[in-house]
GROMACS .gro file of C-alpha atoms in nm:
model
  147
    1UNK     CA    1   8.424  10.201   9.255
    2UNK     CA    2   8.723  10.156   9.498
    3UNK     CA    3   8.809  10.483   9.650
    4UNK     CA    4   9.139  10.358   9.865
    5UNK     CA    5   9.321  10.107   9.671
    6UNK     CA    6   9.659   9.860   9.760
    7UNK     CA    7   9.932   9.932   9.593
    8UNK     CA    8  10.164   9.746   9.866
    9UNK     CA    9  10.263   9.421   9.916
   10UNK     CA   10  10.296   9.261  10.254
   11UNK     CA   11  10.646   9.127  10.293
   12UNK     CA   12  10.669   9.044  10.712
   13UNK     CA   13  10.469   9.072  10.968
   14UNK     CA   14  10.591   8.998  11.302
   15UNK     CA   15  10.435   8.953  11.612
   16UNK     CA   16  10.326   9.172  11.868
   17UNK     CA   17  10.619   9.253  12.173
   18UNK     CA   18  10.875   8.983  11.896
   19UNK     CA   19  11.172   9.049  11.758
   20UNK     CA   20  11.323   8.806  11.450
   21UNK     CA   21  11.476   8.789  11.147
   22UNK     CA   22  11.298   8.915  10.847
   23UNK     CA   23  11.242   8.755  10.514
   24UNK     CA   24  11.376   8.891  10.185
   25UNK     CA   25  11.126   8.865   9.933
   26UNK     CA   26  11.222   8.675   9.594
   27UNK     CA   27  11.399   8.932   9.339
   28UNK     CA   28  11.503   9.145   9.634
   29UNK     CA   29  11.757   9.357   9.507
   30UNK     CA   30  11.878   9.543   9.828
   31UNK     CA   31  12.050   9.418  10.063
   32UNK     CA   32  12.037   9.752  10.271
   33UNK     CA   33  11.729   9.673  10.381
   34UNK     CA   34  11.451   9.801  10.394
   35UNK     CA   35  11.362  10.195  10.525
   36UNK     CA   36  11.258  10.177  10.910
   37UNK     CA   37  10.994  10.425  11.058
   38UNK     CA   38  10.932  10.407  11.447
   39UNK     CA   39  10.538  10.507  11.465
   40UNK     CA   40  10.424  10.580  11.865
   41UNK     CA   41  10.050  10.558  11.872
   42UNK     CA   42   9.873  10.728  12.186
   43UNK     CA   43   9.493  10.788  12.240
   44UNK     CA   44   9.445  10.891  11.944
   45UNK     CA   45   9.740  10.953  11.732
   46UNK     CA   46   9.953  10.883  11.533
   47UNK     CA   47  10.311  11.012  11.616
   48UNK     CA   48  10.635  11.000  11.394
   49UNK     CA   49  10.522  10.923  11.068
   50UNK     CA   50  10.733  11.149  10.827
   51UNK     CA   51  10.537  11.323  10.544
   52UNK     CA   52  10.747  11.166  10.273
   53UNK     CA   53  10.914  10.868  10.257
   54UNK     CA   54  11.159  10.667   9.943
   55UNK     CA   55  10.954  10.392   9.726
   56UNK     CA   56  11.065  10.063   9.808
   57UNK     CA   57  11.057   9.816  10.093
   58UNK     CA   58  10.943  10.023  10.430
   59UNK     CA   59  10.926   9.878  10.765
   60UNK     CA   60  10.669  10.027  10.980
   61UNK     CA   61  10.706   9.947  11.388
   62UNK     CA   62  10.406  10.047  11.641
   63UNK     CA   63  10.484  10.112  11.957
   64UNK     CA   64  10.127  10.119  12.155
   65UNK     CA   65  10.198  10.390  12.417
   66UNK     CA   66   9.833  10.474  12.511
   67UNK     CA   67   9.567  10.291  12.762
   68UNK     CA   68   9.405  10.056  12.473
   69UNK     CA   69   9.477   9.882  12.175
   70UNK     CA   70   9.567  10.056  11.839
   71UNK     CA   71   9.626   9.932  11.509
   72UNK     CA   72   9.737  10.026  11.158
   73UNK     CA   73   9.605  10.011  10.847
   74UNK     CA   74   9.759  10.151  10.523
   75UNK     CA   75   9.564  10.248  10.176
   76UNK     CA   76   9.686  10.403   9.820
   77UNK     CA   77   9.498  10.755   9.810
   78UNK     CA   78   9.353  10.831   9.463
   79UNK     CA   79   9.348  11.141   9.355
   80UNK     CA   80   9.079  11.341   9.485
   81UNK     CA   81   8.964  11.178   9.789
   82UNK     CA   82   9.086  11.284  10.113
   83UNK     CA   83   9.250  11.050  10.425
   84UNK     CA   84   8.893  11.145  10.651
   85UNK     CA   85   8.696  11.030  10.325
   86UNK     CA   86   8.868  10.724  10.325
   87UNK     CA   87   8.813  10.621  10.703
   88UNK     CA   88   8.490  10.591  10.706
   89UNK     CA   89   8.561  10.291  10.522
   90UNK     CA   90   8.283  10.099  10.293
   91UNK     CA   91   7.972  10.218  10.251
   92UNK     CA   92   7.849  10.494  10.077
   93UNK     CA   93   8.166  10.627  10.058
   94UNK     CA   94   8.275  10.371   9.800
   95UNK     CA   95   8.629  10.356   9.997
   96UNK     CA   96   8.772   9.971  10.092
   97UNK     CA   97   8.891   9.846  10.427
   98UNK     CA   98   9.248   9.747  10.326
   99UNK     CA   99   9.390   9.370  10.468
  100UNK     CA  100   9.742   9.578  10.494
  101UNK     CA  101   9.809   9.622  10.847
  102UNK     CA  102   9.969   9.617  11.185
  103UNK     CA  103   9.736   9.416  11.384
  104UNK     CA  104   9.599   9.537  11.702
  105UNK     CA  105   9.878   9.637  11.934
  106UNK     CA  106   9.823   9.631  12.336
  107UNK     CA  107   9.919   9.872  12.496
  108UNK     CA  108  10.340   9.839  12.616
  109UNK     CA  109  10.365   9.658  12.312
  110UNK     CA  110  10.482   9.705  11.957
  111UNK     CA  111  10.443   9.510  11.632
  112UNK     CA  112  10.571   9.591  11.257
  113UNK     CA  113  10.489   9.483  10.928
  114UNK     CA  114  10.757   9.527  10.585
  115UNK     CA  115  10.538   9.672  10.302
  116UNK     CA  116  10.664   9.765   9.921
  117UNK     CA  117  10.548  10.082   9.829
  118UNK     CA  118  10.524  10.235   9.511
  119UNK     CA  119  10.537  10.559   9.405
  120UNK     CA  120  10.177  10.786   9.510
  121UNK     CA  121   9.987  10.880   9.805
  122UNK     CA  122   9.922  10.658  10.103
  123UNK     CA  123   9.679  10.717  10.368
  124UNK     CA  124   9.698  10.497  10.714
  125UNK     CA  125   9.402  10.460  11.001
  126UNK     CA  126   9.352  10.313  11.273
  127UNK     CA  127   8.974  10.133  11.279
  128UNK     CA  128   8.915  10.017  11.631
  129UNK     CA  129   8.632  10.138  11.791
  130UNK     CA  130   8.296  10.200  11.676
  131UNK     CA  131   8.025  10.494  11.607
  132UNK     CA  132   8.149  10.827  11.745
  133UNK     CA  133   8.448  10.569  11.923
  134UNK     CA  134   8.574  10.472  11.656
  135UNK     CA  135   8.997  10.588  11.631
  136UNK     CA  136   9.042  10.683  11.313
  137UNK     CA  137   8.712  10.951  11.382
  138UNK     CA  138   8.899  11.051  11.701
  139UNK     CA  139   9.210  11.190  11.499
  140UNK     CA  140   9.409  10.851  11.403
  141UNK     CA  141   9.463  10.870  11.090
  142UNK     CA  142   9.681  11.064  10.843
  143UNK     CA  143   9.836  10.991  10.487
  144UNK     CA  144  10.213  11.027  10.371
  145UNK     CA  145  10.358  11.057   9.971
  146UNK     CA  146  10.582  10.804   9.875
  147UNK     CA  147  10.822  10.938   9.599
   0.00000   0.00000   0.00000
């Protein structure tokens, strides 16, 4: 059983410390755009990442302001399983490492990624590391509702 499951699509990712033009995805209504969230990550958090956000397209930036690398992952949450149950990723857990992310960001530099959320509750980690190391067990991680 899948404990952490996409409900996102990847629309852009760009590449790390690179600006440029994004994409619109075919049947792209909007031409607003899509919502923009500014995410800081230190050692080891996750700073700026509002509690609720708008379905629809959502552009998430990471700016790497700690001393190592940091990335990003992002999950739908079913219901009864918590963001710290999810992290420890698969296993006995029964949770899935997601392909949805910012890839690992230096630190001084940033990288985004465009995502299409739907409706429900999203958690995000970062995995790098490992045992006791690992981020996400050192407090990166967290989970936002998408309405």
């Amino acid at each position: 059983m899948k404990k952490m499951m996409a409900a996102v699509t990847v629309v852009v990712t760009g590449a790390s410390g690179c600006g440029g033009e994004q994409t619109p995805t075919a049947g792209s209504p909007s031409t607003a755009g899509p919502q923009r969230i500014e995410v800081t990550a230190v050692d080891y958090a996750f700073e700026d990442v509002p509690e609720t956000l708008e379905a629809g397209e959502i552009t998430f930036v990471l700016t790497n302001e700690g001393e190592v690398r940091h990335e990003m992952y992002f999950g739908r949450m079913p219901p009864g399983v918590t963001i710290e149950e999810a992290a420890l990723g698969p296993g006995d857990s029964g949770t899935e490492q997601l392909p949805l992310q910012i890839l690992p960001t230096a630190p001084g530099a940033s990288d985004e990624v465009t995502l299409e959320f739907e409706p429900g509750r999203y958690g995000y980690a970062c995995t790098l590391g490992a045992g006791k190391n690992r981020h996400s067990f050192r407090g990166m991680l967290g989970e936002f509702t998408v309405k």
